[in-house]
Short mmCIF file of C-alpha atoms in Angstrom, two decimals:
data_model
loop_
_atom_site.label_atom_id
_atom_site.label_comp_id
_atom_site.label_asym_id
_atom_site.label_seq_id
_atom_site.Cartn_x
_atom_site.Cartn_y
_atom_site.Cartn_z
CA MET A 1 49.60 42.50 77.46
CA SER A 2 51.66 41.28 74.56
CA SER A 3 50.99 41.17 70.85
CA LEU A 4 52.40 40.14 67.46
CA TYR A 5 52.95 42.36 64.46
CA GLN A 6 54.62 41.94 61.09
CA LYS A 7 57.32 44.05 59.52
CA ARG A 8 58.41 43.22 55.96
CA GLY A 9 56.90 39.75 56.42
CA ILE A 10 58.76 38.95 59.64
CA PHE A 11 56.78 38.49 62.89
CA TYR A 12 57.78 40.63 65.87
CA TYR A 13 56.89 40.30 69.56
CA GLN A 14 55.77 43.33 71.55
CA GLY A 15 55.38 43.16 75.32
CA LYS A 16 57.09 43.84 78.66
CA ASN A 17 60.13 42.17 80.11
CA GLU A 18 60.75 41.00 83.69
CA ASP A 19 61.44 44.53 84.83
CA GLY A 20 58.23 45.88 83.30
CA ASN A 21 60.06 47.59 80.48
CA ARG A 22 58.48 47.59 77.03
CA ILE A 23 60.35 45.45 74.54
CA GLN A 24 60.09 44.69 70.86
CA GLN A 25 62.04 41.87 69.24
CA SER A 26 62.08 39.84 66.05
CA LEU A 27 60.81 36.30 66.26
CA ARG A 28 62.77 35.45 63.10
CA THR A 29 59.94 33.69 61.34
CA ARG A 30 57.37 34.35 58.63
CA ASP A 31 55.10 31.52 59.84
CA ARG A 32 52.20 32.67 61.99
CA ALA A 33 51.85 29.39 63.86
CA GLU A 34 55.52 29.35 64.77
CA ALA A 35 55.31 33.01 65.80
CA LYS A 36 52.41 32.25 68.13
CA GLU A 37 54.37 29.41 69.78
CA LYS A 38 57.32 31.76 70.36
CA LYS A 39 54.98 34.44 71.70
CA GLU A 40 53.50 32.01 74.21
CA LYS A 41 56.97 31.00 75.33
CA LEU A 42 57.97 34.63 75.90
CA ASP A 43 54.71 35.38 77.72
CA GLU A 44 55.37 32.47 80.05
CA ARG A 45 58.90 33.58 80.70
CA PHE A 46 58.00 37.15 81.52
CA SER A 47 55.08 36.20 83.75
CA THR A 48 56.91 33.61 85.95
CA ASP A 49 60.15 33.29 87.85
CA THR A 50 62.43 32.82 84.85
CA PRO A 51 66.18 33.12 84.20
CA SER A 52 67.50 36.65 84.06
CA THR A 53 67.84 38.36 80.73
CA LEU A 54 71.31 39.03 79.36
CA VAL A 55 70.64 42.76 79.74
CA LYS A 56 69.94 42.34 83.45
CA LEU A 57 73.03 40.19 83.93
CA VAL A 58 75.23 42.85 82.30
CA GLU A 59 73.64 45.61 84.41
CA ASP A 60 74.28 43.64 87.61
CA TYR A 61 77.84 42.90 86.56
CA LEU A 62 78.62 46.55 85.84
CA GLU A 63 77.21 47.54 89.21
CA HIS A 64 79.41 44.86 90.83
CA ARG A 65 82.45 46.28 89.04
CA ARG A 66 81.64 49.85 90.12
CA ARG A 67 81.50 48.73 93.73
CA LYS A 68 84.95 47.24 93.30
CA VAL A 69 86.20 50.63 92.12
CA GLU A 70 84.77 52.23 95.28
CA ARG A 71 86.73 49.71 97.35
CA ASP A 72 89.93 50.44 95.37
CA GLU A 73 89.96 46.86 94.04
CA LEU A 74 89.61 47.89 90.39
CA SER A 75 90.60 50.91 88.34
CA ASP A 76 88.23 53.44 86.78
CA GLN A 77 89.86 52.77 83.42
CA THR A 78 89.02 49.05 83.51
CA VAL A 79 85.37 49.67 84.42
CA GLY A 80 85.20 52.44 81.81
CA THR A 81 86.18 49.88 79.19
CA ASP A 82 83.57 47.46 80.57
CA GLU A 83 80.95 50.17 80.20
CA TYR A 84 81.95 50.66 76.57
CA VAL A 85 82.43 47.03 75.49
CA LEU A 86 79.51 45.27 77.14
CA PRO A 87 76.69 47.55 75.86
CA ARG A 88 78.15 47.16 72.37
CA PHE A 89 78.12 43.40 72.89
CA LEU A 90 74.45 43.61 74.01
CA GLU A 91 73.56 45.54 70.86
CA TRP A 92 75.07 42.77 68.78
CA THR A 93 73.31 39.94 70.63
CA LYS A 94 69.97 41.74 70.40
CA ARG A 95 70.42 42.33 66.70
CA GLU A 96 71.45 38.72 66.04
CA TYR A 97 69.35 36.80 68.57
CA GLY A 98 66.77 39.18 70.04
CA GLU A 99 66.09 39.29 73.81
CA LEU A 100 68.27 36.60 75.37
CA PHE A 101 67.86 34.79 78.68
CA ALA A 102 70.65 33.25 80.72
CA ASP A 103 69.74 29.68 79.73
CA GLU A 104 69.92 30.63 76.04
CA LEU A 105 73.48 31.91 76.10
CA ASP A 106 74.94 28.57 75.06
CA SER A 107 73.25 29.03 71.68
CA VAL A 108 75.16 32.25 70.98
CA ASP A 109 78.00 31.92 68.44
CA LEU A 110 80.50 34.42 69.87
CA SER A 111 82.78 33.98 66.89
CA GLY A 112 80.21 36.01 64.96
CA TYR A 113 80.82 38.99 67.24
CA LYS A 114 84.57 38.65 66.70
CA THR A 115 84.12 38.43 62.90
CA GLU A 116 81.91 41.56 62.81
CA ARG A 117 84.21 43.64 65.02
CA LEU A 118 87.24 42.72 62.90
CA LEU A 119 85.60 44.51 60.02
CA ASP A 120 85.83 47.82 61.91
CA VAL A 121 88.79 47.68 64.32
CA SER A 122 92.19 46.08 64.71
CA PRO A 123 92.74 42.56 66.07
CA THR A 124 94.30 44.13 69.18
CA THR A 125 91.09 46.05 69.93
CA VAL A 126 88.96 42.96 69.28
CA GLY A 127 91.17 40.98 71.63
CA LYS A 128 90.65 43.56 74.35
CA ASP A 129 86.87 43.50 73.77
CA LEU A 130 86.75 39.73 74.03
CA ARG A 131 88.83 39.67 77.20
CA HIS A 132 86.30 42.03 78.86
CA ILE A 133 83.44 39.83 77.64
CA GLN A 134 85.32 36.80 78.96
CA SER A 135 85.56 38.42 82.41
CA PHE A 136 81.81 38.98 82.41
CA LEU A 137 81.07 35.39 81.33
CA SER A 138 83.48 34.03 83.97
CA HIS A 139 81.68 36.12 86.61
CA ILE A 140 78.22 34.75 85.78
CA ARG A 141 79.66 31.26 85.47
CA LYS A 142 81.05 31.47 89.03
CA ARG A 143 77.57 32.47 90.17
CA GLY A 144 76.12 29.35 88.54
CA VAL A 145 74.15 31.28 85.90
CA ILE A 146 75.88 29.34 83.08
CA SER A 147 77.82 26.11 83.23
CA GLU A 148 80.03 26.26 80.14
CA GLU A 149 83.00 28.41 79.11
CA LEU A 150 81.34 30.10 76.15
CA LEU A 151 84.50 31.63 74.69
CA GLN A 152 86.49 28.42 74.83
CA SER A 153 86.24 27.77 71.09
CA VAL A 154 86.93 31.39 70.09
CA GLU A 155 90.55 32.35 69.53
CA ILE A 156 91.13 35.70 71.21
CA PRO A 157 93.58 37.86 69.24
CA GLN A 158 96.65 38.64 71.30
CA PRO A 159 98.28 42.11 71.39
CA ARG A 160 100.97 42.54 68.79
CA ARG A 161 104.37 41.95 70.35
CA ARG A 162 106.40 45.12 70.37
CA ASP A 163 109.84 43.61 69.83
CA VAL A 164 111.23 46.73 68.14
CA VAL A 165 113.93 48.03 70.43
CA PRO A 166 116.98 50.27 69.87
CA ASN A 167 120.34 48.58 69.73
CA GLU A 168 123.08 49.81 72.07
CA ARG A 169 124.34 52.41 69.60
CA GLU A 170 120.90 53.92 69.06
CA PHE A 171 120.09 53.85 72.79
CA GLN A 172 123.24 55.81 73.59
CA ALA A 173 122.62 58.17 70.64
CA LEU A 174 119.17 59.08 71.98
CA LYS A 175 120.59 59.84 75.42
CA LYS A 176 123.33 62.01 73.92
CA TRP A 177 120.81 63.85 71.76
CA LEU A 178 118.66 64.62 74.82
CA ASP A 179 121.70 65.85 76.79
CA LYS A 180 122.62 68.15 73.90
CA GLN A 181 119.11 69.61 73.67
CA ILE A 182 119.02 70.22 77.43
CA GLU A 183 122.54 71.76 77.57
CA LYS A 184 122.10 74.18 74.68
CA ALA A 185 118.68 75.54 75.81
CA ASP A 186 118.37 78.54 78.12
CA GLU A 187 115.54 76.63 79.72
CA ALA A 188 115.32 72.97 78.87
CA GLU A 189 112.10 71.71 77.32
CA TRP A 190 110.13 69.73 79.88
CA ILE A 191 109.52 66.93 77.37
CA HIS A 192 113.27 66.48 76.93
CA LEU A 193 113.69 66.23 80.71
CA LEU A 194 110.87 63.71 80.84
CA MET A 195 112.43 61.63 78.09
CA LYS A 196 115.81 61.71 79.81
CA LEU A 197 114.14 60.45 83.01
CA ALA A 198 112.59 57.58 81.05
CA CYS A 199 115.93 56.69 79.40
CA HIS A 200 117.75 56.57 82.73
CA THR A 201 115.11 54.74 84.80
CA GLY A 202 113.00 52.62 82.44
CA MET A 203 109.84 54.11 83.93
CA ARG A 204 106.55 53.76 82.09
CA LEU A 205 104.92 56.92 80.74
CA GLY A 206 101.92 56.16 82.97
CA GLU A 207 104.22 56.28 85.99
CA ILE A 208 105.97 59.49 84.95
CA ALA A 209 102.63 61.16 84.23
CA ILE A 210 101.43 60.83 87.86
CA LEU A 211 104.82 61.54 89.46
CA LYS A 212 104.28 63.89 92.44
CA TRP A 213 106.73 66.17 94.18
CA GLU A 214 105.85 64.61 97.52
CA ARG A 215 103.73 61.91 99.06
CA GLY A 216 100.04 62.66 99.45
CA PRO A 217 97.71 61.29 102.15
CA GLU A 218 96.15 58.90 99.61
CA ASP A 219 99.51 57.43 98.54
CA PHE A 220 99.85 54.30 100.63
CA GLY A 221 99.39 50.52 100.55
CA THR A 222 99.95 47.86 97.93
CA GLY A 223 96.81 45.73 97.82
CA HIS A 224 94.48 47.97 95.85
CA SER A 225 94.14 49.31 92.36
CA ARG A 226 95.19 52.89 92.95
CA ASN A 227 98.56 53.80 91.41
CA TYR A 228 100.87 56.44 92.87
CA VAL A 229 104.37 57.77 92.32
CA TYR A 230 106.13 60.34 94.52
CA LEU A 231 109.57 61.76 95.25
CA ASP A 232 111.54 61.73 98.48
CA CYS A 233 113.66 64.82 97.80
CA GLY A 234 115.73 64.35 100.98
CA GLU A 235 116.80 60.84 100.07
CA LYS A 236 116.77 61.51 96.30
CA ASN A 237 114.69 58.45 95.53
CA LEU A 238 111.34 57.59 94.10
CA THR A 239 108.48 55.43 95.36
CA VAL A 240 106.37 53.80 92.68
CA LYS A 241 103.24 51.78 93.21
CA PHE A 242 102.01 50.68 89.78
CA LYS A 243 100.16 47.53 88.65
CA ARG A 244 100.06 46.36 92.28
CA LYS A 245 103.86 46.37 92.54
CA LEU A 246 105.70 48.64 95.00
CA ARG A 247 109.30 49.64 94.35
CA ARG A 248 111.81 52.35 95.25
CA ILE A 249 114.28 53.72 92.76
CA PRO A 250 117.49 55.67 93.67
CA LEU A 251 117.62 58.83 91.52
CA GLU A 252 120.87 60.53 92.42
CA HIS A 253 122.33 59.77 88.97
CA ILE A 254 119.46 61.66 87.29
CA TRP A 255 118.62 64.23 89.99
CA GLY A 256 119.52 67.11 87.67
CA VAL A 257 116.19 66.55 85.90
CA PHE A 258 114.28 67.38 89.09
CA GLU A 259 116.51 70.36 89.90
CA GLU A 260 115.62 71.77 86.48
CA MET A 261 111.91 71.21 87.09
CA MET A 262 112.06 72.63 90.62
CA GLY A 263 113.15 75.95 89.17
CA ARG A 264 109.87 76.31 87.29
CA ARG A 265 107.54 74.73 89.86
CA GLU A 266 104.46 76.75 90.81
CA PRO A 267 103.24 76.62 94.45
CA SER A 268 100.08 74.85 93.34
CA ASP A 269 101.87 72.15 91.32
CA THR A 270 101.30 68.69 92.74
CA PHE A 271 102.86 66.84 89.84
CA VAL A 272 106.43 67.16 88.57
CA PHE A 273 105.17 67.43 84.99
CA THR A 274 102.07 69.60 85.38
CA SER A 275 100.00 70.60 82.36
CA PRO A 276 99.47 74.40 82.27
CA ALA A 277 96.13 73.83 80.54
CA SER A 278 94.59 71.58 83.18
CA GLY A 279 96.68 72.33 86.27
CA SER A 280 96.95 68.53 86.70
CA HIS A 281 99.23 65.91 85.18
CA TYR A 282 99.43 65.22 81.44
CA THR A 283 97.48 62.32 80.06
CA VAL A 284 99.41 59.35 78.73
CA PRO A 285 98.06 59.83 75.14
CA SER A 286 99.25 63.45 75.11
CA LEU A 287 102.68 62.38 76.38
CA CYS A 288 102.87 59.70 73.68
CA GLY A 289 102.15 62.33 71.05
CA LYS A 290 104.80 64.71 72.36
CA TRP A 291 107.31 61.84 72.65
CA LYS A 292 106.76 60.85 69.04
CA THR A 293 107.22 64.45 67.81
CA GLU A 294 110.59 64.75 69.56
CA VAL A 295 112.00 61.30 68.83
CA GLU A 296 111.36 61.82 65.10
CA LYS A 297 113.96 64.61 65.22
CA VAL A 298 116.78 62.24 66.21
CA ASP A 299 118.61 61.39 62.96
CA ALA A 300 120.70 58.67 64.61
CA LEU A 301 117.66 56.48 65.16
CA SER A 302 116.51 54.06 62.48
CA ARG A 303 112.87 54.62 63.50
CA PRO A 304 110.83 56.76 65.96
CA TYR A 305 111.07 54.48 68.98
CA THR A 306 108.15 54.61 71.43
CA SER A 307 108.60 55.06 75.15
CA HIS A 308 107.80 51.37 75.57
CA SER A 309 110.61 50.46 73.16
CA ILE A 310 113.00 52.64 75.18
CA ARG A 311 111.86 50.83 78.33
CA HIS A 312 112.91 47.61 76.59
CA GLY A 313 116.15 49.34 75.72
CA VAL A 314 116.84 50.21 79.36
CA VAL A 315 116.31 46.57 80.40
CA THR A 316 118.51 45.30 77.57
CA HIS A 317 121.27 47.83 78.36
CA LEU A 318 121.38 46.84 82.02
CA LEU A 319 121.48 43.15 81.17
CA ARG A 320 124.30 43.79 78.64
CA GLN A 321 126.26 45.45 81.47
CA GLY A 322 125.94 42.29 83.57
CA VAL A 323 123.31 43.53 86.06
CA PRO A 324 121.53 40.48 87.51
CA VAL A 325 118.05 39.81 86.13
CA TYR A 326 116.39 40.09 89.55
CA LYS A 327 117.89 43.58 90.10
CA VAL A 328 116.78 44.78 86.69
CA GLY A 329 113.27 43.49 87.44
CA LYS A 330 113.25 45.44 90.73
CA ILE A 331 114.28 48.65 88.97
CA VAL A 332 111.63 48.55 86.28
CA GLY A 333 108.87 46.95 88.33
CA HIS A 334 108.42 43.51 86.78
CA SER A 335 106.43 40.88 88.69
CA SER A 336 108.83 38.03 87.85
CA GLU A 337 112.25 37.31 86.37
CA LYS A 338 110.55 35.62 83.42
CA ILE A 339 109.04 38.94 82.39
CA THR A 340 112.41 40.67 82.64
CA GLU A 341 113.97 38.00 80.46
CA ARG A 342 111.17 38.48 77.94
CA TYR A 343 111.94 42.20 77.86
CA SER A 344 115.61 41.55 76.99
CA HIS A 345 116.57 41.82 73.33
CA PHE A 346 119.98 40.86 72.04
CA ILE A 347 121.47 41.65 68.65
CA PRO A 348 123.72 38.99 67.05
CA ASP A 349 126.89 40.81 68.12
CA ASP A 350 125.97 40.23 71.76
CA LEU A 351 126.24 36.48 71.19
CA GLU A 352 129.60 36.46 69.41
CA ASP A 353 131.67 36.12 72.58
CA ALA A 354 129.56 33.20 73.70
CA MET A 355 129.80 31.46 70.30
CA ASP A 356 133.59 31.99 70.26
CA LEU A 357 133.78 29.68 73.27
CA LEU A 358 132.48 26.89 71.07
CA GLY A 359 135.04 27.53 68.32
#
């Protein structure tokens, strides 16, 4: 049984939705006759075989995504973001449009969601939110629930390009500073060893965080979302499966880092860099914080370069030394040579020899 009621002059609908759940929503009118027409329309929808509500579509989508996690086709982190972004999106649609059905989605102005979110968070975060919403809309479009690309007219903010990268002098200065800290210490700080590993391999912090001493039974395959990184101490190399790319990296040139860490390894340690607090690996945010603290101590740097900037620096250094693009891409785990080329950064001095040929 449904009913109408007024609140500050606006008519509201009170009834039950297709799942039998009690709902209340604004009819956005002060006119009683118009409110009755809208009430009859809602009554008809909830009492017959009608299009699914947006809430139900989101619930079904999230369940679909969770099943993909169980099949190792999607990461927990991605679905965790879905579970944060989509309920927030539902709150906005309900506040702006009330209870929505699938066939009413084309009336939603998604630019309004973007505008409201930009008041609270950065464009990068808004862009991430919209990309998750876009995945949801693409999913229901493939199922035939909607026919139009609803985000087509909304410009999705792109992540800020992180083109800040150390030049060759700064890159070498950071490596020398790390060597000095390691040599002068009775027992080298683990974060300095970790940073040295990053500077000599171009590994991502996410890869170093989950680096294991040896291969586990779950560390296999390439066609699923699980990431893994493990050492082969006999061969002195590293196997990395990250972002669906599998690669092996020779480590003899940097093996001293692992010899240092072996001396302090506990029998229960699975990971090379194990957190004493958790007994597991460090989280990437905690590593970023520790990295920033240490890199700010290096006077030779013009700014506190992030680990991602140093990864750029490794790529640029190798390219400066004449290493072929395809080899550099194999080392750092790029999916194509175009990405490797995009990671390369050259200062004007690097081009002088080339320009002299035109003189």
